[in-house]
CSV table of C-alpha atoms in Angstrom, one decimal:
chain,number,residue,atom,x,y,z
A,891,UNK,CA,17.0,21.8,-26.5
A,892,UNK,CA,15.0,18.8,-25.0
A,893,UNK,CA,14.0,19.8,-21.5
A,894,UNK,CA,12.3,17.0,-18.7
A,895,UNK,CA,9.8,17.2,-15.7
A,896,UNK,CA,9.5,14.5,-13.4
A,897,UNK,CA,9.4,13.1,-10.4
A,898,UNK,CA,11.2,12.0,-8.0
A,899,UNK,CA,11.9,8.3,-7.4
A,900,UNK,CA,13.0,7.1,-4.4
A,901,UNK,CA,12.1,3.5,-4.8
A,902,UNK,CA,14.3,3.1,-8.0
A,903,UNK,CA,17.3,5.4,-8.2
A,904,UNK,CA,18.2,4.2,-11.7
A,905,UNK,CA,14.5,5.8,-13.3
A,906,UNK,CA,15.4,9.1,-12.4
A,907,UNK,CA,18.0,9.2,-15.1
A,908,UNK,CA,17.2,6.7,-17.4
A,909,UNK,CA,14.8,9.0,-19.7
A,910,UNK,CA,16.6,12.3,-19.4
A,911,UNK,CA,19.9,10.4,-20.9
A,912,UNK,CA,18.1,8.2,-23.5
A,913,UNK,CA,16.4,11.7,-24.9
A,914,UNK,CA,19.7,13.7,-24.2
A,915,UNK,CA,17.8,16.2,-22.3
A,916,UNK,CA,19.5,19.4,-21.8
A,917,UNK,CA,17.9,19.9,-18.3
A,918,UNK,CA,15.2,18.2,-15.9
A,919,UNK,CA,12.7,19.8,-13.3
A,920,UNK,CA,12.7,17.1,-10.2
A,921,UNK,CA,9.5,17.6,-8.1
A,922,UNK,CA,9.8,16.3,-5.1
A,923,UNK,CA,7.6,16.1,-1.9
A,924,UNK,CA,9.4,14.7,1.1
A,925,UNK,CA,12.0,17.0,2.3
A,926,UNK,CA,13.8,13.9,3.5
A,927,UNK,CA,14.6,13.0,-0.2
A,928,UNK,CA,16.7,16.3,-0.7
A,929,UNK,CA,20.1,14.6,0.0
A,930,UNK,CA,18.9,11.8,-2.5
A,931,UNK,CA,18.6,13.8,-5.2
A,932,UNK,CA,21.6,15.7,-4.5
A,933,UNK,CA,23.3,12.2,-5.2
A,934,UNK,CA,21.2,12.0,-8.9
A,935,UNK,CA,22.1,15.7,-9.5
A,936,UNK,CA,25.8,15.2,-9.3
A,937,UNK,CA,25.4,12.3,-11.6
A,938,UNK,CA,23.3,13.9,-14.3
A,939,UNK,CA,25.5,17.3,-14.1
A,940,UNK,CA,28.9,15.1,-14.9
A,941,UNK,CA,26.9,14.3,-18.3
A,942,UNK,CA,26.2,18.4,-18.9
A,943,UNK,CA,22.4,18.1,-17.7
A,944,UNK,CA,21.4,21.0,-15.7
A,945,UNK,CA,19.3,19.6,-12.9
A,946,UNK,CA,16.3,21.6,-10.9
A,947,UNK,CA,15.1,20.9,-8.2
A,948,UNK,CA,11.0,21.9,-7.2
A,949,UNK,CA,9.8,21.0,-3.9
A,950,UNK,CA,5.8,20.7,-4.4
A,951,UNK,CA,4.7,22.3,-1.3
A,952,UNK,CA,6.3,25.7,-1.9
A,953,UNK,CA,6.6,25.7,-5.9
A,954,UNK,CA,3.3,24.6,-7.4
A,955,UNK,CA,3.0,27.8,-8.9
A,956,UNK,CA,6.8,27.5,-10.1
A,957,UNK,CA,5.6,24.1,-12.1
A,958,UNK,CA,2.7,26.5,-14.2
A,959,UNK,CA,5.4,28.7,-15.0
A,960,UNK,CA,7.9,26.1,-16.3
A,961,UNK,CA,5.5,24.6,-18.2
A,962,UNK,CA,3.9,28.2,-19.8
A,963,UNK,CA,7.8,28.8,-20.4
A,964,UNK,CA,8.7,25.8,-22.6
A,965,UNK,CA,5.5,24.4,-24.2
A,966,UNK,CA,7.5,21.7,-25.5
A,967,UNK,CA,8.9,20.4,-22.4
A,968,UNK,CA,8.4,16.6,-22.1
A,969,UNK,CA,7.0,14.9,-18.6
A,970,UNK,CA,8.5,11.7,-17.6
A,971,UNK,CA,6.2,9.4,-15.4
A,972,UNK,CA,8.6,6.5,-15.1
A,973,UNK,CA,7.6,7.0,-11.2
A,974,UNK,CA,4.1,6.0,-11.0
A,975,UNK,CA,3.1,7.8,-8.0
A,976,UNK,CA,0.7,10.2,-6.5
A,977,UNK,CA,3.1,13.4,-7.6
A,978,UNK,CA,3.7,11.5,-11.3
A,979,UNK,CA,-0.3,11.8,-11.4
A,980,UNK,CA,-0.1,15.5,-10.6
A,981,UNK,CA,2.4,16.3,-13.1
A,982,UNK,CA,0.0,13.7,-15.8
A,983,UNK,CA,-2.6,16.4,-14.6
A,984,UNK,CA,-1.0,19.2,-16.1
A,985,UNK,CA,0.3,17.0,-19.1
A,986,UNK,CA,-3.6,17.0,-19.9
A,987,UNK,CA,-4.2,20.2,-19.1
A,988,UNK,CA,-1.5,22.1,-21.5
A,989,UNK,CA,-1.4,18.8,-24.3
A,990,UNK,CA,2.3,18.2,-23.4
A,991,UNK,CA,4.5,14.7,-24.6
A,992,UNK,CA,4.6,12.5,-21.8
A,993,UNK,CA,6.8,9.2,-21.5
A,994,UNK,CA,8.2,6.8,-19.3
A,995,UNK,CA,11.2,3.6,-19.1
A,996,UNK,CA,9.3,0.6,-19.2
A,997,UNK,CA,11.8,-1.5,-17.2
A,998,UNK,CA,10.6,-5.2,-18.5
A,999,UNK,CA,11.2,-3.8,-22.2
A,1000,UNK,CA,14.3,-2.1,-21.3
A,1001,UNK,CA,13.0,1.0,-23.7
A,1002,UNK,CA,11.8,4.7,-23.3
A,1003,UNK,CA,7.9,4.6,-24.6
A,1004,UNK,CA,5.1,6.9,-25.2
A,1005,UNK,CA,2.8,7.1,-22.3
A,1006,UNK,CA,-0.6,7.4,-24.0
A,1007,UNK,CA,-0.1,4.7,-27.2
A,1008,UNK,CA,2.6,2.7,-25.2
A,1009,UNK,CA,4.9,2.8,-28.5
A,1010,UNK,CA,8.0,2.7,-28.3
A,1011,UNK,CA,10.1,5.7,-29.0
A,1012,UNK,CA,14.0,4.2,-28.4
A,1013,UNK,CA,15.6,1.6,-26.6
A,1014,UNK,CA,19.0,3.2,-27.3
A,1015,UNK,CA,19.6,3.8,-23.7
A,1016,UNK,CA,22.6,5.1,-22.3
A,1017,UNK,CA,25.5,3.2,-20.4
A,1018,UNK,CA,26.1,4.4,-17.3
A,1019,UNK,CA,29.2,3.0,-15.4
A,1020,UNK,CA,29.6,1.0,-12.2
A,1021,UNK,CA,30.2,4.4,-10.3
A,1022,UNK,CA,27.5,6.0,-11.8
A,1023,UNK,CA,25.1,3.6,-10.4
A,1024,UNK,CA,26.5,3.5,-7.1
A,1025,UNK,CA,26.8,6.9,-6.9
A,1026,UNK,CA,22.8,7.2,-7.7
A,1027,UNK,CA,22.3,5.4,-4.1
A,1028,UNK,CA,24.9,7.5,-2.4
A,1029,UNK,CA,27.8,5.4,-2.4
A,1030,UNK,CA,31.2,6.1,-3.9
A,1031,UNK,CA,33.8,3.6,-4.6
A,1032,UNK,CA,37.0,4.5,-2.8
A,1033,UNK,CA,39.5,1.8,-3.3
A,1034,UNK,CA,40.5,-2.0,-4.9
A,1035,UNK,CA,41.4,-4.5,-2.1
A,1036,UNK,CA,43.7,-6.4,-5.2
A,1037,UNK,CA,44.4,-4.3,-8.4
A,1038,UNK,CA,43.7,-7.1,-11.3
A,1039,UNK,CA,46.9,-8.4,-12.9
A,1040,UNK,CA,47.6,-6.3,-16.4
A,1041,UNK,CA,50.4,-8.3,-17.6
A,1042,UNK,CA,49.0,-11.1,-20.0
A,1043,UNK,CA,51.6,-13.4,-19.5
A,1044,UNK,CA,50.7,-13.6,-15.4
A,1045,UNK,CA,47.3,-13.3,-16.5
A,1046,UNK,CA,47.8,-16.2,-18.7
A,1047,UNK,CA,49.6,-18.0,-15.7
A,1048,UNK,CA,47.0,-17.6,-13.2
A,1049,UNK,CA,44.2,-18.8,-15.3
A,1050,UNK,CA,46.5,-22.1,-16.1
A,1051,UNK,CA,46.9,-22.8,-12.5
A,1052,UNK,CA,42.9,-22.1,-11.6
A,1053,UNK,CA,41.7,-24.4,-14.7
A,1054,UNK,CA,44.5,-27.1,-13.8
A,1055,UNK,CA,43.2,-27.7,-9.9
A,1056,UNK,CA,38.9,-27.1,-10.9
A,1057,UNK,CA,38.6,-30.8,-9.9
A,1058,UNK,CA,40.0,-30.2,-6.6
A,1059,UNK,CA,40.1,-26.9,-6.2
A,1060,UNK,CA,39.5,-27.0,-2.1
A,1061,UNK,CA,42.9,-28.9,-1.7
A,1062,UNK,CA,44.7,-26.4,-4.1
A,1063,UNK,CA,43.2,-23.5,-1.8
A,1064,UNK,CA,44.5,-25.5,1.6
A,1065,UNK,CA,47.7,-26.0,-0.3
A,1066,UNK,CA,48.0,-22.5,-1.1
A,1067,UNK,CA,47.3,-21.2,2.5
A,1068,UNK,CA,49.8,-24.3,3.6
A,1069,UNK,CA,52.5,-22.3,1.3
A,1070,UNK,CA,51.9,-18.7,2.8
A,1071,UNK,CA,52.3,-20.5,6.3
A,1072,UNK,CA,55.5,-21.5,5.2
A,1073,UNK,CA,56.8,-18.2,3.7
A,1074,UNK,CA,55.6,-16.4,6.5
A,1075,UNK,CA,57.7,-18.3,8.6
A,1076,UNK,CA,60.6,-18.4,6.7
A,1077,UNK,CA,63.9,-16.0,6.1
A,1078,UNK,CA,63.6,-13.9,3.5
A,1079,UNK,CA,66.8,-13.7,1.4
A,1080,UNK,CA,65.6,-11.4,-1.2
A,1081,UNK,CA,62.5,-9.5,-2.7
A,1082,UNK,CA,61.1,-12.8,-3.6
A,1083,UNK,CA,63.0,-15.7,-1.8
A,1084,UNK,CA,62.9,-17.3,1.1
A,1085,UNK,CA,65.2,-19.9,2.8
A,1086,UNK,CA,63.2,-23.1,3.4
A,1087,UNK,CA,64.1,-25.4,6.2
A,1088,UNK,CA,64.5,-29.0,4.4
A,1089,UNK,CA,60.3,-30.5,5.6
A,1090,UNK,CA,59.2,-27.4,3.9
A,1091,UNK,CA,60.9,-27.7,1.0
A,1092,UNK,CA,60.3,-30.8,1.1
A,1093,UNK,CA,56.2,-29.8,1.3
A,1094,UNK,CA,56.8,-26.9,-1.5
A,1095,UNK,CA,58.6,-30.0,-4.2
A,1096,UNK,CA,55.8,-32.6,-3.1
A,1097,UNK,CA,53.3,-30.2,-4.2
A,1098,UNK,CA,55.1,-28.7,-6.9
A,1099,UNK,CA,51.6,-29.7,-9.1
A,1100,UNK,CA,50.0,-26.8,-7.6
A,1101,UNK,CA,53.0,-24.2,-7.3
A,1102,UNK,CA,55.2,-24.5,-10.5
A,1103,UNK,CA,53.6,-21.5,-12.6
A,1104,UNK,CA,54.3,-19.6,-9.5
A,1105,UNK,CA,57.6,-20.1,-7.9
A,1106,UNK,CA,60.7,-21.8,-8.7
A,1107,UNK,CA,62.6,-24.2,-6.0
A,1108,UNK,CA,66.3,-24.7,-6.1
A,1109,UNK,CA,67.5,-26.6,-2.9
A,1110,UNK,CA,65.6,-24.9,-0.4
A,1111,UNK,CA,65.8,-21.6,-1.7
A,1112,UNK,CA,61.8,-20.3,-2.7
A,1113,UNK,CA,61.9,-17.6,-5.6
A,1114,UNK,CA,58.5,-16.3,-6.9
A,1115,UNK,CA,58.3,-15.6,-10.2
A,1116,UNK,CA,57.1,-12.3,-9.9
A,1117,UNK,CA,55.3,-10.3,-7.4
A,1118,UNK,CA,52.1,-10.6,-7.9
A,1119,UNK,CA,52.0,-14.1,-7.7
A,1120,UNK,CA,53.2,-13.6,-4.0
A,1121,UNK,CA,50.2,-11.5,-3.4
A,1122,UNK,CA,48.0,-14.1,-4.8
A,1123,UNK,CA,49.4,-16.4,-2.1
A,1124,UNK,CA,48.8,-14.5,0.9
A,1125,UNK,CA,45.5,-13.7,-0.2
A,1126,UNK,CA,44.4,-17.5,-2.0
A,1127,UNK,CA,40.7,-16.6,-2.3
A,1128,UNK,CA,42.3,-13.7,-5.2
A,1129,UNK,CA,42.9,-16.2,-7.5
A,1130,UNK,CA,39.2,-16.9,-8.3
A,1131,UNK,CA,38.5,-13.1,-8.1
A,1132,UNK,CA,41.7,-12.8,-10.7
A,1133,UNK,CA,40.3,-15.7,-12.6
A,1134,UNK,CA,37.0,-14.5,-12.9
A,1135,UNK,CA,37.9,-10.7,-13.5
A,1136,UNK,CA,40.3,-11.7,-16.7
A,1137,UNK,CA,37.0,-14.1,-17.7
A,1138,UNK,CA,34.9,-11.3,-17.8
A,1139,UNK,CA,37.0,-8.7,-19.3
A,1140,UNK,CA,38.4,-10.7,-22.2
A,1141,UNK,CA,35.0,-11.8,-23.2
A,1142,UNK,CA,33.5,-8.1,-24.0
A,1143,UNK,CA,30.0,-9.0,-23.3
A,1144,UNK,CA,30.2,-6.4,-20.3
A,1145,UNK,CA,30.2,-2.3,-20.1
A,1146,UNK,CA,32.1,-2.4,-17.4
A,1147,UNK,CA,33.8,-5.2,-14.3
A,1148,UNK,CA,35.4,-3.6,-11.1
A,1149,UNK,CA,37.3,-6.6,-8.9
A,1150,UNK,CA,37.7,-6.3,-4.9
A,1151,UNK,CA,35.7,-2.6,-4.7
A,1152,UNK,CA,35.4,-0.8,-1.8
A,1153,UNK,CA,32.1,1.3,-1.4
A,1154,UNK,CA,31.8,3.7,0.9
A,1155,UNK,CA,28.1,4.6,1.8
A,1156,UNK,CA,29.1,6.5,4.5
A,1157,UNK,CA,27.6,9.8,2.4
A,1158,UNK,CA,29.6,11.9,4.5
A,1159,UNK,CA,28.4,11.3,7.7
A,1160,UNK,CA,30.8,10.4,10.8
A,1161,UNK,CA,29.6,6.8,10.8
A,1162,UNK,CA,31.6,4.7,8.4
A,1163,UNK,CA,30.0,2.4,6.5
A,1164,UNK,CA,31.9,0.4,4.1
A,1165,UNK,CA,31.4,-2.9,2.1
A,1166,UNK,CA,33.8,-5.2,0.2
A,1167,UNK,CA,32.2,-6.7,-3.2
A,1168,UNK,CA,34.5,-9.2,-5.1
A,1169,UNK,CA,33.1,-8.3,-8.3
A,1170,UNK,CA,31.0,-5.5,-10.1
A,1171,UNK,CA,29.9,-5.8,-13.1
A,1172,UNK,CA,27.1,-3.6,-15.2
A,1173,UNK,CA,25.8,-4.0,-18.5
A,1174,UNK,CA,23.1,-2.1,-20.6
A,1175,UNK,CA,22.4,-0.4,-16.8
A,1176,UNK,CA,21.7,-3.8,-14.6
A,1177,UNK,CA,24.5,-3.8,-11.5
A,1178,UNK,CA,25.6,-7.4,-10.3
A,1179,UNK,CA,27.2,-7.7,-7.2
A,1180,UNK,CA,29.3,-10.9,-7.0
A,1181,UNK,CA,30.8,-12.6,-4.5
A,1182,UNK,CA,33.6,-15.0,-5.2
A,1183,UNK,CA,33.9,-18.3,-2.6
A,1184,UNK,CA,36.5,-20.9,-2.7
A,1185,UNK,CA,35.6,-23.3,-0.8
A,1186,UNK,CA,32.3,-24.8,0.8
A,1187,UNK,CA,29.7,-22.3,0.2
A,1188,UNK,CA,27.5,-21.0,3.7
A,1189,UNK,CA,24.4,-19.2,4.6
A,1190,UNK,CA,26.5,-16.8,5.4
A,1191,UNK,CA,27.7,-16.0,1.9
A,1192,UNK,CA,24.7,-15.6,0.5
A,1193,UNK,CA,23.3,-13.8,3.2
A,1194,UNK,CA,26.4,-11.2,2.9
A,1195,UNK,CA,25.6,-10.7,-0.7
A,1196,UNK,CA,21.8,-10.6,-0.8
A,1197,UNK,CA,22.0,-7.7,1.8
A,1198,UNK,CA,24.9,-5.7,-0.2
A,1199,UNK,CA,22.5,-6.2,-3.4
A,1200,UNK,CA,19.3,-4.9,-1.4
A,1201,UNK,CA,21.2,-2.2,0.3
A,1202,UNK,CA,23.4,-1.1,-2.7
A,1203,UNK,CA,21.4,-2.0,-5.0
A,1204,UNK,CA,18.5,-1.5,-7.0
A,1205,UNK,CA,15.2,-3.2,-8.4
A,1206,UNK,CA,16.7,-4.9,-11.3
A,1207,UNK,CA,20.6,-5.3,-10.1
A,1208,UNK,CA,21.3,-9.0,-8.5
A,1209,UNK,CA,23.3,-10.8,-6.1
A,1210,UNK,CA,25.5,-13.3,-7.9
A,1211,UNK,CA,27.6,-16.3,-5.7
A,1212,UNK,CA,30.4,-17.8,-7.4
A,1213,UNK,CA,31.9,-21.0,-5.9
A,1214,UNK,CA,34.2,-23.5,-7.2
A,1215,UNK,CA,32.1,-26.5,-5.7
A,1216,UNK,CA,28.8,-28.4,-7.4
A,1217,UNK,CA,26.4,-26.7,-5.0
A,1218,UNK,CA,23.4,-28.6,-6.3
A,1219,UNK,CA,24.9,-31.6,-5.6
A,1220,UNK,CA,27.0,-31.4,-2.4
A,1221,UNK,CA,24.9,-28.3,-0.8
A,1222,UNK,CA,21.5,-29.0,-1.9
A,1223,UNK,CA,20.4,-27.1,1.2
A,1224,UNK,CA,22.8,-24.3,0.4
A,1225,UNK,CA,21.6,-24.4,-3.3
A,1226,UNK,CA,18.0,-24.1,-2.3
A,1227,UNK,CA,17.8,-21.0,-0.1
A,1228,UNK,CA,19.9,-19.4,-2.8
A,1229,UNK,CA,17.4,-20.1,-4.9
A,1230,UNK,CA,14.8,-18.7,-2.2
A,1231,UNK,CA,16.6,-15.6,-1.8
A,1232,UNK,CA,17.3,-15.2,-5.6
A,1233,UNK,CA,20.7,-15.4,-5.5
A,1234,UNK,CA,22.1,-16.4,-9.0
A,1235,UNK,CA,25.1,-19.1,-8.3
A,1236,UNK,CA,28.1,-19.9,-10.2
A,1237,UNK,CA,29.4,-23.2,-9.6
A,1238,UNK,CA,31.5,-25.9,-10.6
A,1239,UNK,CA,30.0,-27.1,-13.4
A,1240,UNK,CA,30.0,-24.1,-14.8
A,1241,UNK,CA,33.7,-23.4,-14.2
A,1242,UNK,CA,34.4,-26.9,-15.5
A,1243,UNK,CA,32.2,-26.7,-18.7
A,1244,UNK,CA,33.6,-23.3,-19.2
A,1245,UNK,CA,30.1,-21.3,-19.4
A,1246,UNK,CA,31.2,-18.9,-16.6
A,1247,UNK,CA,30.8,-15.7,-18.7
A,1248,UNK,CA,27.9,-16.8,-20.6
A,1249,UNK,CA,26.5,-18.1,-17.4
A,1250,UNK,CA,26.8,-14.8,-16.1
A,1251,UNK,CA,25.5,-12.8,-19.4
A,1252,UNK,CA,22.2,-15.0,-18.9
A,1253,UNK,CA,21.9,-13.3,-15.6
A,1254,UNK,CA,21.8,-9.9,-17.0
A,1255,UNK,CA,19.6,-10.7,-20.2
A,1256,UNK,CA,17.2,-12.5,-17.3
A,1257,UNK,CA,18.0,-15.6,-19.4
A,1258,UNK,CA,19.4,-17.7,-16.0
A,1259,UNK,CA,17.7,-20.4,-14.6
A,1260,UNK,CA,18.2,-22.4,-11.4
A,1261,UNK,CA,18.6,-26.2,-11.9
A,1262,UNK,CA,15.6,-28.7,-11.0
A,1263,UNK,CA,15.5,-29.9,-7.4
């Protein structure tokens, strides 16, 4: 049985489990100073206890003595001083004192080492999933604004029609939104046709470049081809999110891709506080929250995802904006403060050269770089 005593980290949620998983501890002694951090680590206990790690919690103040006793009890129990702070110092004390292993997650290596020869001793790390990591900060996912399309042939459709308008995606987007006006407005004659009047129709077979994988137009009768192509078009900003989600998952680089999540951080308090990401993804442990854009990218935009990243977040997850329009080169301005802020962007170029996922896979293996001014 391998056994752990740490520390609490508040400052970087994903340390406190990182070790105990890698060494497939069978339980770990939290010490912990600030009573404040109690509901904190309830959020790491429920995590670690879904794996079948008993978790312990030791507040300093009153349990010093408890800590001498754990130790004399399991001589072989190993301290983890992946948080490098006063209490992690406390607990080296002891290490000292009673010759016990001590280790820690060096987070530039990605790998669990020896804290004395700073050799490694694995960098087989375990996988936790997008939940997982939320959960860590107190959050809990608690819905999908659009489920992702299963069925490949739809699948297959909607990439067709996002690759097929990349050069003008903005007026495919206005078209789109143009066509839910029109639908909205029309009589429905069926689960999935509408009666046109004879401009509209006349709109809907002028534009057919941009709606024939969708719908079908006899007269001015409007039939969808299935349903979830009519959901696309009341919601056009899902067809990136769609796009993107069926990039990610078909290339297998990933551990894991949630589209349209809503987390709840509300941690059961009355006050609701909820956020909408477009995209998570996590691999080998590093979050990325991604935001999906359209059309002309805003301060805004990245503002919104910079602040879900810091608040949801943690130190080595990253806010990613993806926009079908050259940033660099028609919002230089844009494209700098991203840059400022360090939010990783997705743009046309890379949508057009087809480098999306491996874009993105630079982001997590801290390969990305921003272009030259």
């Amino acid at each position: 049985m391998s056994k752990i005593l740490q520390t609490y980290d508040t400052y970087y949620p994903l340390g406190n489990v990182v070790v105990s998983l890698a060494l497939k501890a069978d339980e770990v002694f939290f010490v912990y100073h600030d009573t404040e951090n109690e509901k904190d680590i309830r959020n790491v206990q429920k995590v670690l206890e879904r794996k079948n790690v008993k978790v312990n919690l030791i507040h300093l103040q009153n349990d010093e003595e408890e800590i001498e006793n754990i130790i004399s009890n399991n001589p072989d129990i190993i301290i983890d001083m992946s948080a490098v702070r006063y209490l992690s110092l406390f607990l080296f004390e002891k290490a000292l004192k009673h010759n016990l292993r001590v280790v820690y997650f060096d987070d530039e290596r990605y790998c669990i080492k020896d804290y004395r020869t700073h050799s490694m001793i694995t960098d087989k790390l375990y996988h936790l999933s997008i939940e997982d990591i939320v959960n860590l900060k107190g959050g809990k996912i608690v819905s999908s604004m659009h489920d992702p399309i299963k069925d490949e042939e739809t699948v297959k459709a909607v990439s067709e029609t996002v690759e097929e308008n990349l050069d003008h995606y903005t007026a495919f987007i206005h078209a789109i939104q143009k066509l839910n006006s029109i639908i909205t407005n029309s009589k429905k004659i069926g689960s999935l046709s509408y009666a046109l009047s004879d401009d509209n129709a006349r709109y809907v077979r002028n534009n057919s470049q941009n709606f024939y994988r969708l719908l079908d137009l006899e007269n001015t009768v409007l039939t969808f081809k299935n349903s979830h192509f009519k959901k696309l078009t009341e919601i056009s900003g899902s067809f990136l999110e769609q796009y993107l989600y069926n990039k990610l998952i078909s290339s297998n680089l990933f551990d894991d891709v949630k589209m349209s999540a809503v987390v709840d951080f509300s941690g059961g308090s009355y006050e609701t506080v909820r956020c909408e990401i477009d995209c998570l993804l996590v691999s080998n442990n590093k979050l990325l929250f991604i935001s999906c854009k359209s059309t002309k990218a805003s301060t805004e935009a990245l503002n919104e995802i910079y602040v879900h990243n810091s608040m949801f977040g943690n130190v080595i997850s990253e806010p990613v904006l993806v926009i079908v329009e050259d940033m660099s080169r028609l919002s230089p301005s844009i494209y700098a403060k991203g840059k400022e802020m360090g939010v990783k962007i997705i743009d046309n170029t890379d949508f057009v050269n087809d480098n999306v996922t491996e874009k993105i896979n630079d982001i997590i293996h801290n390969r990305y770089e921003y272009e030259e001014d």
